[in-house]
């Protein structure tokens, strides 16, 4: 069931990539790296290594998130230095220039996402607030309104509803909350939906939690256009999908499936399928509806860590037995055996050699991933 | 001010914290008497040779919200079941027991195996606990271990 085409891999150095984003036409790729964001020139389905064309330097701590505006003209970044910046290309100077965002937060900014129309954006933070930001022309800066109650923990993830008003946020207290981020004078009144009818700013239209109370790593509205369902992944290795019924009513369905994998860090939700990846360094595809969800397939062959059976085709992973022998050697002789053990390559069987940090849609229904191993990979599922 | 990074900014807005009370799981508290009653019925099942029932009863009633002595009491009950299954069965049969448990019960079993291994009486029976651990993850995979580490409903 796995893909026939092998994935396209870009090894962009060896520093961890926390987040990545393509421009809408896939000719620019932005990746976070330490305190900067690197901007690469590439093209759709190109197998050549992307060319570094600019380094966005403006943050003085780790950049945690990056996002292209829907029209591709602006790049949004946020960082642990408590700031967010909006970058635009200045043709006269031939470089990208940042615009300040007045976030008014006292702790790290953890995640940032443009709204679907691109006229505002949200920044989640460890300061227990979500800053919803919009442009103020008089002063040439971005101002923010805070979503505060009832948040009491770090925001880990954000997802916008296509109506440009509703915003879902996952946090470390195990909750996913759906807020109205309606900005007066900017937004038009949204059409009534299962999420609610009257939606002034800060209205909490949904609050869901996993049973274990563990961190929510990522949340996503269904991208089928209706967005009448919401999916999230938690640190207890579960995937949950909520189907709200209407204002003031309990959800029509709340499906939660436990998996046997290490927790997922990021997910994509389209119609009746979810793609998730994370600490297991692999992608898993799920399928289902209100009546239930199930795992459809694992994208890459992976070694079974419990049963310690080497994969049949090519054994690249080091087994616990080999590791034990290696340490015995080190203990006895005080050095590592100079001859490489047979088949003891330390590589994982998956393309990503470390945690997958973010998943994004790529062209032609493909998926791009970034990882702590410094790789950007494009999978054709 | 030189050391502004050291200011305790949380002290400025005490009401916005997640406090310990917020993290207590939303499940019914279990009293010592209830845990005692479970222990009794488990013992009864064991004496009748109903090992699976005993295991299921013990794993269905973990005291997530209660004092430490009740939690220890229940851990001892679970340990008793595991030990008496061992005394009456071959280690290769553990897998049968585990596969007859619900997913929730399997998660709870792993939580108790970890807990018991960390207690003095469990440490004395390392081989027994590791045997159970091996056979359990053999059936369940890594999921329950991940949930043991992340679940706020501790045993």
Coordinates of C-alpha atoms in Angstrom, one line a residue:
Chain A
X1 CA 0.0 0.0 0.0
X2 CA 3.0 2.3 0.4
X3 CA 3.8 4.8 -2.3
X4 CA 5.3 3.8 -5.6
X5 CA 7.3 6.9 -6.0
X6 CA 10.2 7.4 -3.6
X7 CA 10.0 10.6 -1.6
X8 CA 12.0 13.7 -2.6
X9 CA 14.5 14.5 0.2
X10 CA 16.3 17.8 0.8
X11 CA 19.0 17.7 3.4
X12 CA 19.3 21.3 4.5
X13 CA 22.1 21.1 7.0
X14 CA 21.9 19.2 10.2
X15 CA 20.2 21.6 12.5
X16 CA 16.7 20.9 13.7
X17 CA 13.9 22.3 11.6
X18 CA 11.0 23.2 13.8
X19 CA 8.6 24.4 11.1
X20 CA 8.6 24.8 7.4
X21 CA 6.3 26.4 4.8
X22 CA 6.1 26.6 1.0
X23 CA 4.8 29.7 -0.9
X24 CA 1.5 29.0 -2.6
X25 CA 3.1 28.2 -6.0
X26 CA 5.8 26.1 -4.3
X27 CA 8.8 28.1 -5.7
X28 CA 9.9 29.4 -2.3
X29 CA 10.6 27.3 0.8
X30 CA 11.0 28.8 4.3
X31 CA 12.5 26.8 7.1
X32 CA 13.3 27.8 10.7
X33 CA 16.8 27.2 11.9
X34 CA 17.9 28.4 15.3
X35 CA 17.3 32.2 15.4
X36 CA 16.8 32.7 11.7
X37 CA 14.5 31.6 8.9
X38 CA 16.2 30.4 5.7
X39 CA 14.5 31.1 2.4
X40 CA 15.2 28.7 -0.5
X41 CA 14.4 29.0 -4.2
X42 CA 13.0 25.8 -5.7
X43 CA 10.2 24.7 -8.0
X44 CA 7.3 22.3 -7.9
X45 CA 8.5 18.7 -7.7
X46 CA 12.1 19.6 -8.2
X47 CA 14.5 17.0 -7.1
X48 CA 17.5 19.4 -7.1
X49 CA 18.6 20.8 -3.8
X50 CA 16.8 24.1 -3.1
X51 CA 19.0 27.2 -3.5
X52 CA 19.4 29.4 -0.4
X53 CA 18.4 33.0 -1.5
X54 CA 17.9 34.8 1.8
X55 CA 18.3 34.5 5.5
X56 CA 15.8 36.3 7.6
X57 CA 17.6 37.6 10.6
X58 CA 15.6 39.5 13.1
X59 CA 14.9 37.3 16.1
X60 CA 17.4 36.8 18.9
X61 CA 16.1 33.5 20.1
X62 CA 14.9 30.2 18.5
X63 CA 12.3 30.7 15.8
X64 CA 9.4 28.4 16.6
X65 CA 7.1 28.8 13.6
X66 CA 6.9 30.2 10.1
X67 CA 4.0 30.7 7.7
X68 CA 3.5 32.2 4.2
X69 CA 0.4 34.4 3.7
X70 CA -2.2 32.9 1.4
X71 CA -1.2 35.2 -1.5
X72 CA 2.5 34.4 -0.9
X73 CA 3.5 38.1 -0.5
X74 CA 4.3 38.0 3.2
X75 CA 6.2 35.6 5.6
X76 CA 5.2 35.5 9.2
X77 CA 7.7 34.3 11.8
X78 CA 7.5 34.0 15.6
X79 CA 10.1 33.2 18.2
X80 CA 11.0 32.4 21.7
X81 CA 12.2 36.0 22.0
X82 CA 8.5 36.9 22.5
X83 CA 8.2 38.6 19.1
X84 CA 6.5 38.0 15.7
X85 CA 7.7 39.6 12.5
X86 CA 6.0 40.0 9.1
X87 CA 8.5 40.0 6.3
X88 CA 7.9 41.5 2.9
X89 CA 10.2 41.7 -0.1
X90 CA 11.4 45.2 -0.8
X91 CA 12.2 45.4 -4.5
X92 CA 14.2 48.6 -4.2
X93 CA 16.6 47.2 -1.7
X94 CA 16.4 43.7 -3.0
X95 CA 15.9 42.1 0.3
X96 CA 13.2 41.1 2.8
X97 CA 12.2 43.7 5.4
X98 CA 10.5 42.9 8.7
X99 CA 7.5 44.8 10.2
X100 CA 7.0 44.8 13.9
X101 CA 4.0 43.1 15.5
X102 CA 2.8 44.4 18.9
X103 CA 2.2 41.0 20.6
X104 CA 2.3 42.2 24.2
X105 CA 3.3 38.8 25.6
X106 CA 5.8 38.0 28.4
X107 CA 6.8 34.5 27.3
X108 CA 7.8 32.7 24.1
X109 CA 5.7 32.8 21.0
X110 CA 5.2 29.1 20.1
X111 CA 3.1 29.0 16.9
X112 CA 1.8 31.5 14.2
X113 CA -0.7 31.1 11.4
X114 CA -2.2 33.4 8.8
X115 CA -6.0 33.5 8.5
X116 CA -7.4 32.1 5.3
X117 CA -7.9 35.6 3.8
X118 CA -4.5 36.7 4.9
X119 CA -5.7 40.0 6.5
X120 CA -4.9 38.9 10.0
X121 CA -3.0 36.2 11.8
X122 CA -2.9 34.4 15.2
X123 CA 0.2 33.9 17.4
X124 CA 0.0 31.3 20.2
X125 CA 2.3 31.7 23.2
X126 CA 3.6 30.2 26.4
X127 CA 2.0 33.3 28.1
X128 CA -1.4 31.6 28.1
X129 CA -2.8 34.0 25.4
X130 CA -3.4 33.9 21.7
X131 CA -2.7 37.2 20.1
X132 CA -4.9 37.8 17.1
X133 CA -3.1 40.4 15.0
X134 CA -4.2 42.8 12.2
X135 CA -2.6 45.7 10.4
X136 CA -2.9 49.3 11.5
X137 CA -2.2 51.6 8.6
X138 CA -1.7 54.9 10.5
X139 CA 1.3 53.5 12.4
X140 CA 2.5 50.9 9.9
X141 CA 2.6 48.1 12.4
X142 CA 0.5 45.0 13.4
X143 CA -1.5 45.3 16.5
X144 CA -3.1 42.5 18.5
X145 CA -6.1 41.6 20.5
X146 CA -5.7 38.8 23.1
X147 CA -7.7 35.7 23.5
X148 CA -7.3 34.9 27.2
X149 CA -10.0 33.1 28.9
X150 CA -10.1 30.3 29.9
X151 CA -6.5 29.6 28.7
X152 CA -4.1 28.7 31.5
X153 CA -1.4 26.9 29.7
X154 CA 1.0 27.1 26.7
X155 CA -0.6 27.1 23.3
X156 CA 1.0 24.4 21.1
X157 CA -0.9 24.6 17.9
X158 CA -3.4 26.7 15.9
X159 CA -5.8 26.1 13.0
X160 CA -8.1 28.6 11.2
X161 CA -11.6 27.8 10.0
X162 CA -12.2 28.8 6.4
X163 CA -14.7 31.5 7.5
X164 CA -11.7 33.6 8.7
X165 CA -13.3 34.0 12.1
X166 CA -13.1 30.7 14.1
X167 CA -9.7 29.6 15.5
X168 CA -8.9 26.3 17.1
X169 CA -6.1 26.1 19.6
X170 CA -4.4 23.1 21.2
X171 CA -2.6 23.5 24.5
X172 CA -0.5 21.7 27.1
X173 CA -3.4 21.2 29.5
X174 CA -4.9 18.6 27.1
X175 CA -7.6 20.9 25.8
X176 CA -8.5 22.0 22.3
X177 CA -10.6 25.1 22.3
X178 CA -12.4 26.8 19.4
X179 CA -12.6 30.6 19.7
X180 CA -14.1 33.4 17.7
X181 CA -11.3 35.7 16.5
X182 CA -13.8 38.2 15.0
X183 CA -12.2 41.6 14.5
X184 CA -14.8 44.4 14.2
X185 CA -14.3 46.5 11.1
X186 CA -12.2 43.9 9.4
X187 CA -14.3 40.7 9.3
X188 CA -17.7 40.3 7.8
X189 CA -20.3 38.5 9.9
X190 CA -19.7 34.8 9.4
X191 CA -22.5 32.5 8.1
X192 CA -24.1 30.4 10.9
X193 CA -22.6 26.9 11.2
X194 CA -22.4 23.9 13.5
X195 CA -20.0 26.0 15.5
X196 CA -22.4 28.8 16.3
X197 CA -24.4 31.7 15.0
X198 CA -23.4 34.9 17.0
X199 CA -19.7 35.1 17.3
X200 CA -18.3 38.2 18.9
X201 CA -14.5 38.2 19.7
X202 CA -13.4 35.7 22.4
X203 CA -16.6 33.6 22.2
X204 CA -15.6 30.0 23.2
X205 CA -17.6 27.8 20.8
X206 CA -16.0 24.5 21.6
X207 CA -13.8 22.9 24.3
X208 CA -12.7 19.3 24.0
X209 CA -10.1 17.3 25.8
X210 CA -8.4 13.9 25.7
X211 CA -9.0 11.5 28.5
X212 CA -5.4 11.4 29.7
X213 CA -5.0 15.2 30.0
X214 CA -1.8 15.0 28.0
X215 CA -0.4 17.7 25.7
X216 CA -2.2 18.4 22.5
X217 CA 0.5 18.7 19.8
X218 CA -1.5 19.7 16.8
X219 CA -5.0 20.5 15.8
X220 CA -6.7 20.9 12.4
X221 CA -10.1 21.8 11.0
X222 CA -11.3 19.6 8.2
X223 CA -10.1 21.1 4.9
X224 CA -13.0 19.8 2.9
X225 CA -14.4 23.4 2.7
X226 CA -17.1 22.9 5.3
X227 CA -14.8 22.5 8.3
X228 CA -17.6 21.0 10.3
X229 CA -15.2 18.7 12.1
X230 CA -11.9 19.0 13.9
X231 CA -9.0 16.6 14.6
X232 CA -6.2 16.7 17.1
X233 CA -3.2 14.6 18.2
X234 CA -2.0 14.2 21.7
X235 CA 1.1 13.1 23.6
X236 CA -0.7 9.9 24.7
X237 CA -0.4 8.6 21.1
X238 CA -4.1 9.2 20.3
X239 CA -5.9 10.8 17.4
X240 CA -9.2 12.4 18.2
X241 CA -11.9 13.7 15.8
X242 CA -14.8 15.9 17.0
X243 CA -18.1 16.4 15.1
X244 CA -20.0 19.3 16.7
X245 CA -23.8 19.3 16.5
X246 CA -24.6 22.9 17.1
X247 CA -24.5 25.7 19.5
X248 CA -24.9 24.6 23.2
X249 CA -25.2 21.0 22.2
X250 CA -22.8 18.2 22.9
X251 CA -20.8 17.0 19.9
X252 CA -22.7 14.6 17.5
X253 CA -19.6 12.4 17.7
X254 CA -16.3 12.3 19.4
X255 CA -14.0 9.6 18.0
X256 CA -10.7 8.9 19.7
X257 CA -8.4 6.2 18.5
X258 CA -5.4 4.9 20.5
X259 CA -2.4 4.0 18.4
X260 CA 0.6 1.8 19.3
X261 CA 3.0 4.5 17.9
X262 CA 5.1 7.1 19.6
X263 CA 3.0 10.4 19.8
X264 CA 2.2 12.4 16.7
X265 CA 3.5 16.0 16.5
X266 CA 1.6 17.2 13.4
X267 CA -1.4 16.2 11.3
X268 CA -3.3 17.1 8.1
X269 CA -7.1 16.5 7.9
X270 CA -8.9 16.4 4.6
X271 CA -12.4 15.0 4.1
X272 CA -12.4 11.5 5.5
X273 CA -8.6 11.0 5.9
X274 CA -6.0 12.2 8.4
X275 CA -2.2 12.0 7.9
X276 CA -0.2 12.2 11.0
X277 CA 3.5 12.0 11.9
X278 CA 5.8 12.8 14.8
X279 CA 8.1 11.0 17.2
X280 CA 7.8 7.8 15.3
X281 CA 9.7 9.5 12.3
X282 CA 7.0 8.0 10.0
X283 CA 3.7 9.0 8.5
X284 CA 0.5 7.1 9.3
X285 CA -2.8 7.5 7.2
X286 CA -6.1 7.2 9.0
X287 CA -9.6 7.0 7.5
X288 CA -13.1 7.3 8.9
X289 CA -16.2 9.3 9.6
X290 CA -18.6 10.0 12.5
X291 CA -19.1 6.2 13.0
X292 CA -15.5 5.5 13.6
X293 CA -11.9 5.8 12.5
X294 CA -9.3 3.3 11.7
X295 CA -5.6 3.2 10.6
X296 CA -5.4 2.7 6.9
X297 CA -1.6 2.2 6.3
X298 CA 1.9 3.2 7.4
X299 CA 3.7 5.2 4.7
X300 CA 7.2 3.7 5.2
X301 CA 8.2 0.3 6.3
X302 CA 9.5 0.5 9.8
X303 CA 11.3 -1.8 12.2
X304 CA 9.1 -3.3 14.9
X305 CA 10.8 -1.9 18.1
X306 CA 9.0 -4.4 20.4
X307 CA 9.7 -7.7 18.7
X308 CA 13.2 -6.8 17.5
X309 CA 12.8 -8.4 14.1
X310 CA 14.9 -6.9 11.4
X311 CA 12.9 -5.7 8.3
X312 CA 13.1 -8.4 5.6
X313 CA 14.5 -6.3 2.7
X314 CA 17.3 -4.2 4.0
X315 CA 18.4 -4.1 7.6
X316 CA 19.9 -0.7 8.3
X317 CA 18.9 -0.3 11.9
X318 CA 21.1 -1.3 14.8
X319 CA 19.4 -4.0 17.0
X320 CA 19.5 -3.9 20.8
X321 CA 21.6 -7.1 20.6
X322 CA 24.2 -5.3 18.5
X323 CA 24.1 -2.3 20.7
X324 CA 24.7 -4.5 23.7
X325 CA 27.7 -6.0 22.0
X326 CA 29.1 -2.6 21.1
X327 CA 28.8 -1.4 24.7
X328 CA 30.4 -4.6 26.0
X329 CA 33.3 -4.0 23.7
X330 CA 33.7 -0.5 24.9
X331 CA 33.5 -1.7 28.5
X332 CA 36.1 -4.4 28.0
X333 CA 38.6 -2.6 25.8
X334 CA 37.7 1.0 26.5
X335 CA 37.2 1.7 22.8
X336 CA 34.7 1.0 20.1
X337 CA 35.3 -1.9 17.9
X338 CA 37.1 -0.5 14.8
X339 CA 35.6 -3.0 12.5
X340 CA 32.0 -2.1 11.7
X341 CA 29.6 -4.8 12.9
X342 CA 27.8 -6.5 10.1
X343 CA 24.7 -4.6 9.2
X344 CA 25.1 -2.2 12.1
X345 CA 24.4 1.0 10.2
X346 CA 22.8 3.3 12.7
X347 CA 20.2 4.7 10.2
X348 CA 16.5 4.2 10.8
X349 CA 14.5 2.5 8.1
X350 CA 12.5 5.6 7.6
X351 CA 13.5 8.6 5.5
X352 CA 13.4 10.9 8.5
X353 CA 16.1 10.1 11.0
X354 CA 14.5 12.0 13.8
X355 CA 11.1 13.4 14.9
X356 CA 8.9 14.9 12.2
X357 CA 8.0 18.4 13.4
X358 CA 5.5 19.6 10.9
X359 CA 3.4 18.4 8.0
X360 CA 2.1 20.6 5.2
X361 CA 0.2 20.0 2.0
X362 CA 2.3 20.1 -1.1
X363 CA 1.2 20.3 -4.8
X364 CA -0.8 17.4 -6.4
X365 CA -2.0 16.1 -3.1
X366 CA 1.5 15.4 -1.9
X367 CA 2.7 16.1 1.6
X368 CA 5.9 17.9 2.7
X369 CA 7.4 17.2 6.2
X370 CA 10.2 18.8 8.2
X371 CA 12.3 17.1 10.9
X372 CA 14.7 17.5 13.7
X373 CA 17.2 15.8 11.4
X374 CA 17.3 18.9 9.2
X375 CA 15.5 17.2 6.3
X376 CA 12.6 18.5 4.2
X377 CA 10.9 15.5 2.6
X378 CA 8.1 15.4 0.0
X379 CA 5.9 12.3 0.1
X380 CA 3.6 11.1 -2.6
X381 CA 1.0 9.1 -0.7
Chain B
X1 CA 17.6 46.8 36.2
X2 CA 20.2 44.3 35.2
X3 CA 18.6 41.0 36.1
X4 CA 15.2 41.7 34.6
X5 CA 15.1 38.2 33.2
X6 CA 14.9 36.8 36.7
X7 CA 11.7 38.7 37.6
X8 CA 9.0 36.2 38.6
X9 CA 6.5 37.4 36.1
X10 CA 4.0 34.7 37.2
X11 CA 3.7 36.5 40.6
X12 CA 2.1 39.4 38.7
X13 CA -0.9 37.5 37.6
X14 CA -1.5 34.6 40.0
X15 CA -5.0 33.8 38.7
X16 CA -3.8 32.7 35.3
X17 CA -1.8 29.7 36.3
X18 CA -2.6 26.1 35.9
X19 CA -2.5 25.0 39.5
X20 CA -2.4 21.5 40.9
X21 CA -6.1 21.5 41.4
X22 CA -6.6 22.1 37.7
X23 CA -4.6 19.0 36.9
X24 CA -6.7 16.5 39.0
X25 CA -8.4 14.2 36.5
X26 CA -12.1 14.4 36.1
X27 CA -12.9 11.0 37.6
X28 CA -14.7 10.0 40.8
X29 CA -12.5 9.8 43.9
X30 CA -12.0 6.3 45.4
X31 CA -12.2 5.9 49.1
X32 CA -10.0 3.4 51.1
X33 CA -13.1 1.4 51.8
X34 CA -13.9 1.0 48.1
X35 CA -10.3 -0.1 47.4
X36 CA -10.6 -2.6 50.3
X37 CA -13.9 -4.0 48.9
X38 CA -12.2 -4.5 45.5
X39 CA -9.3 -6.2 47.1
X40 CA -11.8 -8.6 48.9
X41 CA -13.7 -9.5 45.7
X42 CA -10.4 -10.0 43.8
X43 CA -9.2 -12.4 46.5
X44 CA -12.5 -14.3 46.3
X45 CA -12.1 -14.6 42.5
X46 CA -8.5 -15.8 42.9
X47 CA -9.5 -18.5 45.4
X48 CA -12.2 -19.7 43.0
X49 CA -9.6 -19.9 40.3
X50 CA -11.2 -17.1 38.2
X51 CA -7.9 -15.4 37.4
X52 CA -9.0 -13.4 34.4
X53 CA -12.0 -12.0 36.3
X54 CA -9.7 -11.1 39.2
X55 CA -7.3 -9.3 36.8
X56 CA -10.2 -7.4 35.1
X57 CA -11.8 -6.3 38.3
X58 CA -8.5 -5.0 39.6
X59 CA -7.7 -3.2 36.4
X60 CA -11.2 -1.7 36.1
X61 CA -11.1 0.1 39.4
X62 CA -7.8 2.0 39.6
X63 CA -8.0 4.7 42.3
X64 CA -6.9 7.7 40.1
X65 CA -8.1 10.2 42.6
X66 CA -7.3 9.2 46.2
X67 CA -4.6 9.3 48.9
X68 CA -1.3 7.5 48.4
X69 CA -2.1 4.7 50.9
X70 CA -5.2 3.7 48.9
X71 CA -3.1 3.7 45.7
X72 CA -0.5 1.5 47.3
X73 CA -3.3 -0.8 48.6
X74 CA -4.7 -1.2 45.1
X75 CA -1.2 -1.7 43.6
X76 CA -0.8 -4.6 46.1
X77 CA -4.0 -6.1 44.9
X78 CA -2.9 -6.0 41.3
X79 CA 0.4 -7.5 42.3
X80 CA -1.3 -10.3 44.1
X81 CA -3.3 -11.1 40.9
X82 CA -0.1 -11.1 38.8
X83 CA 1.8 -13.2 41.3
X84 CA -1.0 -15.8 41.6
X85 CA -1.5 -16.0 37.9
X86 CA 2.3 -16.8 37.7
X87 CA 2.0 -19.5 40.4
X88 CA -0.8 -21.3 38.6
X89 CA 0.2 -20.8 35.0
X90 CA 3.1 -21.0 32.6
X91 CA 4.7 -17.6 31.7
X92 CA 3.8 -18.3 28.1
X93 CA 0.1 -18.0 29.0
X94 CA 0.4 -14.3 30.1
X95 CA -0.2 -13.3 26.6
X96 CA -3.6 -15.0 26.6
X97 CA -4.6 -13.0 29.6
X98 CA -3.4 -9.8 28.1
X99 CA -5.1 -10.3 24.8
X100 CA -8.5 -10.8 26.6
X101 CA -8.2 -7.4 28.3
X102 CA -9.8 -4.3 26.9
X103 CA -7.5 -1.6 25.6
X104 CA -8.2 0.5 28.7
X105 CA -7.3 -2.4 30.9
X106 CA -4.1 -3.1 29.0
X107 CA -3.1 0.6 29.5
X108 CA -3.8 0.3 33.2
X109 CA -1.9 -3.0 33.5
X110 CA 1.3 -1.3 32.1
X111 CA 0.8 1.6 34.6
X112 CA 0.7 -0.9 37.5
X113 CA 3.7 -2.9 36.2
X114 CA 5.7 0.4 36.2
X115 CA 4.4 1.4 39.6
X116 CA 5.0 -2.0 41.2
X117 CA 8.5 -2.2 39.8
X118 CA 9.2 1.0 41.6
X119 CA 8.0 -0.3 45.0
X120 CA 10.0 -2.3 47.5
X121 CA 7.9 -5.5 47.2
X122 CA 7.9 -5.2 43.4
X123 CA 11.7 -4.7 43.3
X124 CA 12.1 -8.1 45.0
X125 CA 10.1 -9.7 42.2
X126 CA 11.8 -8.2 39.3
X127 CA 11.7 -11.3 37.1
X128 CA 8.0 -11.6 37.6
X129 CA 7.3 -8.0 36.7
X130 CA 9.6 -7.9 33.7
X131 CA 8.0 -11.2 32.5
X132 CA 4.6 -9.5 32.6
X133 CA 6.0 -6.4 31.0
X134 CA 7.5 -8.4 28.1
X135 CA 4.4 -10.4 27.5
X136 CA 2.1 -7.3 27.7
X137 CA 4.0 -5.1 25.2
X138 CA 4.3 -8.2 23.0
X139 CA 0.5 -8.1 22.6
X140 CA -0.1 -4.3 22.8
X141 CA 2.9 -2.7 21.2
X142 CA 4.3 0.6 22.5
X143 CA 1.0 2.4 22.9
X144 CA 0.4 1.7 26.6
X145 CA 3.9 2.7 27.5
X146 CA 3.5 6.0 25.8
X147 CA 0.2 6.5 27.7
X148 CA 1.8 5.5 31.0
X149 CA 4.3 8.3 30.5
X150 CA 1.8 11.0 29.4
X151 CA -1.4 10.1 31.3
X152 CA -2.3 12.5 34.1
X153 CA -4.5 9.8 35.6
X154 CA -1.7 8.2 37.6
X155 CA -2.0 5.0 39.7

